[in-house]
Short mmCIF file of C-alpha atoms in Angstrom, two decimals:
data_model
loop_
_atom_site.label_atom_id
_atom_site.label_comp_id
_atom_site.label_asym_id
_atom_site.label_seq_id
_atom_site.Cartn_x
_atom_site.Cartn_y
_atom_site.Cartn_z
CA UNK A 268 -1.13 -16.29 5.15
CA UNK A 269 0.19 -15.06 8.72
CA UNK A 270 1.70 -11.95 9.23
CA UNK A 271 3.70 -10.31 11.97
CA UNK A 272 2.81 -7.52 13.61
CA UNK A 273 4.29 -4.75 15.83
CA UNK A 274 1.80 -2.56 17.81
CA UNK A 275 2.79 0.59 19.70
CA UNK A 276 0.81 1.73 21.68
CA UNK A 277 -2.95 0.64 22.79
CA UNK A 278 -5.22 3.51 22.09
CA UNK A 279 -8.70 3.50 20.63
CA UNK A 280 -6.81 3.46 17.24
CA UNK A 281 -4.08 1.05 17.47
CA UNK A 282 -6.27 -1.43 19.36
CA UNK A 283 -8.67 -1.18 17.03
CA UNK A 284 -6.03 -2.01 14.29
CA UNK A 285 -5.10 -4.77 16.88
CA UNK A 286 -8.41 -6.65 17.08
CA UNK A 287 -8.62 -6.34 13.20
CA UNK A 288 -5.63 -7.77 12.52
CA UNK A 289 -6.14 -10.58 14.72
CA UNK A 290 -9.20 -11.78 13.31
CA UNK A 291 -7.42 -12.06 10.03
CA UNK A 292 -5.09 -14.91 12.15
CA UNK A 293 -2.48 -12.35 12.48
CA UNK A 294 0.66 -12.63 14.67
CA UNK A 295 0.81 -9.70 17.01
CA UNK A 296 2.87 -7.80 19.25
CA UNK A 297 1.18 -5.47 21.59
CA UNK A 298 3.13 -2.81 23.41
CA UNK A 299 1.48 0.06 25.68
CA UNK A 300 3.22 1.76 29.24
CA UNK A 301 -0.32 1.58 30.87
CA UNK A 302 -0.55 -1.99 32.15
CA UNK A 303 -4.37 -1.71 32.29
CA UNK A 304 -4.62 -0.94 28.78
CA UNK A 305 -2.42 -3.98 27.81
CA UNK A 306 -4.03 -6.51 30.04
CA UNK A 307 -7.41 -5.01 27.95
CA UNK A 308 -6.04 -6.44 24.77
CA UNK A 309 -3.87 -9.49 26.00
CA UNK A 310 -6.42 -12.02 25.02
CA UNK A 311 -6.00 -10.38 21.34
CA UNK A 312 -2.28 -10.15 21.56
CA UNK A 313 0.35 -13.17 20.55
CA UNK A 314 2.55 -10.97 22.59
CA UNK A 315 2.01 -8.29 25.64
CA UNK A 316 4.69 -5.95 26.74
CA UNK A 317 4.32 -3.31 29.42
CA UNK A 318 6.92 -0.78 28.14
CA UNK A 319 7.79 3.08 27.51
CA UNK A 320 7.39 3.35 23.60
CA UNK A 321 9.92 6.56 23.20
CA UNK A 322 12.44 4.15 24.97
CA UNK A 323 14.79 3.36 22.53
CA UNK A 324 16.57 -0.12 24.86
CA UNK A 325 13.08 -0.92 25.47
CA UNK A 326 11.77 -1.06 21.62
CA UNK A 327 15.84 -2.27 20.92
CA UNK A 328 14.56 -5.66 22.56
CA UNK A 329 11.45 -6.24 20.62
CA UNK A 330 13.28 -6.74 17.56
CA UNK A 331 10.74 -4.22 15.38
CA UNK A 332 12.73 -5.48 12.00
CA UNK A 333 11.39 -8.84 12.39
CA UNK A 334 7.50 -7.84 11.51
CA UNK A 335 6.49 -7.34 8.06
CA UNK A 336 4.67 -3.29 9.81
CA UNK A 337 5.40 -1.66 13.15
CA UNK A 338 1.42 0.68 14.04
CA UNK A 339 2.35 3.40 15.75
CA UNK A 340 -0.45 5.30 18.14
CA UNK A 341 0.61 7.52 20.68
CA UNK A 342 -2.34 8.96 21.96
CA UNK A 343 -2.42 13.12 21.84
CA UNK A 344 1.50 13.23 22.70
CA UNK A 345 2.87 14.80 19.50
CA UNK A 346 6.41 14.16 21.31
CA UNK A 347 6.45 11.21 22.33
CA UNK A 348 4.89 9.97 18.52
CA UNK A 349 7.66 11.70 16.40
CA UNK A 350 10.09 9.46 19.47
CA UNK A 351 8.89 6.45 18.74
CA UNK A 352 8.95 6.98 14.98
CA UNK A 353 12.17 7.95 15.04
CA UNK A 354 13.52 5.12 17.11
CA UNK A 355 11.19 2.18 15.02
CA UNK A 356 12.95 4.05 11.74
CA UNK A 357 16.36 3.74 12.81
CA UNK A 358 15.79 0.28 14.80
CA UNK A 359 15.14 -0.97 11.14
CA UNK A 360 11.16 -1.24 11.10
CA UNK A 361 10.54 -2.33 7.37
CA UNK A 362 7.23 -0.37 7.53
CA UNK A 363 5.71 2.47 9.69
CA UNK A 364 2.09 3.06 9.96
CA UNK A 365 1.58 6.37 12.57
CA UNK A 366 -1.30 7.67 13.74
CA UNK A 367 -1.01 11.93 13.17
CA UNK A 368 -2.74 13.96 15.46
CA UNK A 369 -3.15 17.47 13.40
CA UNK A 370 -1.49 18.67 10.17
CA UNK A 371 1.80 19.61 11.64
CA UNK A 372 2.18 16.39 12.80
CA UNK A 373 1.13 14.75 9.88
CA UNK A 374 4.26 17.01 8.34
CA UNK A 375 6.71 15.85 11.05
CA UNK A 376 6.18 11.96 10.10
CA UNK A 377 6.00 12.49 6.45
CA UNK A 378 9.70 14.04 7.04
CA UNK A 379 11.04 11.17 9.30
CA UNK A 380 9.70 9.09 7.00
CA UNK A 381 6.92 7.04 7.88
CA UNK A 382 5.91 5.04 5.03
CA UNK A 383 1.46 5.13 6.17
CA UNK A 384 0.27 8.36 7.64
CA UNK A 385 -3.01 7.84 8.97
CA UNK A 386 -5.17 11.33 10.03
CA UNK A 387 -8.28 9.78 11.70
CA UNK A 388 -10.02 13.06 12.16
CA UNK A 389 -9.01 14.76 8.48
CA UNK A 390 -10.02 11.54 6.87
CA UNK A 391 -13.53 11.28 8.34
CA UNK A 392 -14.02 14.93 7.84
CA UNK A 393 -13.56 14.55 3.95
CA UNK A 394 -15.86 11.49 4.33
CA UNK A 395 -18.48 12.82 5.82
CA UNK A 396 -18.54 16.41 3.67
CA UNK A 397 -18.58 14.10 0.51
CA UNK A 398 -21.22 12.00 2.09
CA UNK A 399 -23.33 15.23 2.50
CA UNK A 400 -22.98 16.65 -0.97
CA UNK A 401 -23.93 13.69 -2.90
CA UNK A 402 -26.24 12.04 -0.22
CA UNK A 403 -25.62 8.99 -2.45
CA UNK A 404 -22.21 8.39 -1.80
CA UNK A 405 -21.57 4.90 0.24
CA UNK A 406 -18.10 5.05 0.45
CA UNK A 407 -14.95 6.19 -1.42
CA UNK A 408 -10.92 5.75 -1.78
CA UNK A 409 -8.56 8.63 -2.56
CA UNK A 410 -6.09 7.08 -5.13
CA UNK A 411 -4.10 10.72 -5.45
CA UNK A 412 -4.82 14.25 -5.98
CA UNK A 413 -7.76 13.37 -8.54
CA UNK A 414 -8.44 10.07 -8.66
CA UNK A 415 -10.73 8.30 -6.54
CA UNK A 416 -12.79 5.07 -6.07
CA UNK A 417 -16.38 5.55 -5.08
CA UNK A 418 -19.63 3.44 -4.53
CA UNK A 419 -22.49 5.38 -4.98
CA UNK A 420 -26.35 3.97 -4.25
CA UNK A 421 -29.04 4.62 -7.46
CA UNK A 422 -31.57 6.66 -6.06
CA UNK A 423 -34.96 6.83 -7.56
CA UNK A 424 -34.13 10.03 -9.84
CA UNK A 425 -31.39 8.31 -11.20
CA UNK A 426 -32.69 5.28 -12.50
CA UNK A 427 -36.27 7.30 -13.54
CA UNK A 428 -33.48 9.36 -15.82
CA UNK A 429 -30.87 6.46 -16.56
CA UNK A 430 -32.30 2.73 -17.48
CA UNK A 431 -29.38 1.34 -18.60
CA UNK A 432 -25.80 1.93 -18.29
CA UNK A 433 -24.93 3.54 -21.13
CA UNK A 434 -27.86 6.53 -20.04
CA UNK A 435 -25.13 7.71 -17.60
CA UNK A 436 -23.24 9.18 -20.33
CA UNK A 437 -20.17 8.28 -18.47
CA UNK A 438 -16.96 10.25 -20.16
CA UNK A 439 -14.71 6.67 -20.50
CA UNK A 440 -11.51 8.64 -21.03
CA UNK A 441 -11.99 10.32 -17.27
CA UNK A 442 -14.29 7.37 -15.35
CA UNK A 443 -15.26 3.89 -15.71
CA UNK A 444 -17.85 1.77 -14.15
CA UNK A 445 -16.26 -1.03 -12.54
CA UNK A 446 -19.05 -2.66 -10.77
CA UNK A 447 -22.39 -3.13 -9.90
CA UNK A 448 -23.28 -4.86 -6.32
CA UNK A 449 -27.00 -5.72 -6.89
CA UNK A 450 -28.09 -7.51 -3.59
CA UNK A 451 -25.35 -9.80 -3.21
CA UNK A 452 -24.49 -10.12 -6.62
CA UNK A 453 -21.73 -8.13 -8.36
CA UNK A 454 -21.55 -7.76 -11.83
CA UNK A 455 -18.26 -6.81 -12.92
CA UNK A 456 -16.91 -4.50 -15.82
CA UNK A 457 -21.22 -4.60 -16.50
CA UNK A 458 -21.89 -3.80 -20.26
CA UNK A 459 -23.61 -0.57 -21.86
CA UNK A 460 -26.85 -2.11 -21.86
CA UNK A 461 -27.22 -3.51 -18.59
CA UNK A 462 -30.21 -2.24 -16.81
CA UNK A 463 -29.92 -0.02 -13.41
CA UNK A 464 -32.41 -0.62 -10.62
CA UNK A 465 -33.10 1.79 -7.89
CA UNK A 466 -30.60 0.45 -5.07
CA UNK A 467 -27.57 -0.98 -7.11
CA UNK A 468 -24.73 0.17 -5.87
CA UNK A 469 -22.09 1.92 -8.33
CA UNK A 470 -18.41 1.09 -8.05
CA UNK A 471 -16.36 3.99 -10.26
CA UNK A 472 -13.26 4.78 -10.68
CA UNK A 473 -11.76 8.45 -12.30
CA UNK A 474 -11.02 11.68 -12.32
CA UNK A 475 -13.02 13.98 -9.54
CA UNK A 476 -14.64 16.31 -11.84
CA UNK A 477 -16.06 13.66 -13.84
CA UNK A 478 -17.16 11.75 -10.58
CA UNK A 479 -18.58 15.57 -9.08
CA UNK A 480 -20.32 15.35 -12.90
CA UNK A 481 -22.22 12.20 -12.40
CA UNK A 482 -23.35 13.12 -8.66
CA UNK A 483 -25.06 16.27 -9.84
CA UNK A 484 -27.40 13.50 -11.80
CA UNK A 485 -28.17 11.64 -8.50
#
C-alpha cells in the first residue's frame, strides 16, 4: 500500500531515506533550499519544492498534516533543525522523523517532541563496537535498555562445541532463538534438536547479558 511522504531537506540522509522510500512505490514530497540538490532527486520525487525549511509560510503551504511522516534532515545546522521541527510540530505533522547531529541535539528534539530520533553517527558507533567484540555479530536491533534482536553467524568453534540447538544452553527465561537462516532457508521457532552447521545464521531475541553470555561461546 502507498504512503505519503514529506521530506525536508535533501542531504546524504534524507535522500537516502528518499530513494528508499520510493522504491517501495511511495508518494513523496521532496523539499531542499539548494535547487541543485533538488533537481538531484526530482526524478525520485512525486513532488519537488525549492524552499527555506525553517520558513514557517513556506512549509504552511505544503500541507505537512496530509502525509502519514514528515523526515527531517538539516544538514550540520543545529538551528535551523530544532526550526523546522518546531514549525512541522505545530503545522500538525502526524509524525516526525529528525536527523540529530550530536547528543544535545538529540535532547533538543526529544523535548519538542519528535516522535523518531535518528543519530546516524551514535548508532553506527554502537554497531560497529558490537561488531568488534563478538566478530560474529551480523546485525542487531535495540528493542530498549536491555533487550535486543541480534543475528549472529556460527563460526567453526561454535558448532565443533554446539551440534544441536539445545548445546547452546540458551537461558529461555532471558533469550530465545527465533530463527535460523540456513542459505536461503529459514527455519523458524527451530526445535531443541535441530542441528547447527558452521554458517547458519542465529536470529535471538533477550536480555543483553544473556546475549553477551552466548557470544563469549562464539
Amino acid at each position: 500500500m502507498s504512503r505519503q511522504f514529506a521530506i525536508l531537506g535533501l542531504g546524504y540522509f534524507g535522500s537516502t531515506v528518499a530513494r528508499e522510500l520510493k522504491r517501495h512505490n511511495n508518494q513523496l514530497l521532496g523539499v531542499d533550499r539548494d535547487e541543485a540538490r533538488v533537481d538531484a532527486m526530482a526524478e525520485h520525487l512525486d513532488h519537488a519544492v525549492i524552499a527555506d525549511v525553517t520558513d514557517e509560510k513556506s512549509l504552511a503551504e505544503l500541507s505537512l498534516e496530509n502525509y502519514d511522516a514528515v523526515i527531517i534532515d538539516v544538514d550540520g545546522n543545529l538551528e535551523a533543525s530544532v526550526i523546522c521541527t518546531v514549525h512541522a510540530k505545530e503545522l500538525g505533522a502526524r509524525e516526525i522523523w529528525a536527523k540529530a547531529h550530536s547528543d544535545a541535539h538529540h535532547k533538543l528534539l526529544d523535548r519538542l517532541g519528535a516522535d523518531h530520533i535518528v543519530y546516524p553517527e551514535y548508532d553506527s558507533g554502537i554497531r560497529v563496537a558490537e561488531s568488534l567484540n563478538y566478530h560474529a555479530m551480523v546485525d542487531f536491533i535495540r528493542l530498549g535498555e536491555r533487550e535486543f534482536i541480534v543475528e549472529i553467524e556460527t563460526t567453526e568453534r561454535l558448532t565443533e562445541r554446539c551440534e544441536t540447538v539445545a548445546n547452546l544452553g540458551i537461558d529461555e527465561r532471558a533469550l530465545q532463538l527465533v530463527a535460523i537462516k540456513r542459505g536461503d532457508d529459514v527455519i523458524r521457532a527451530p526445535g531443541h534438536d535441530i542441528a547447527l552447521v558452521c554458517g547458519d545464521h542465529l536470529v535471538l531475541m533477550g536480555d543483553l547479558a544473556a546475549l553477551r553470555e552466548l557470544g563469549n561461546k562464539l
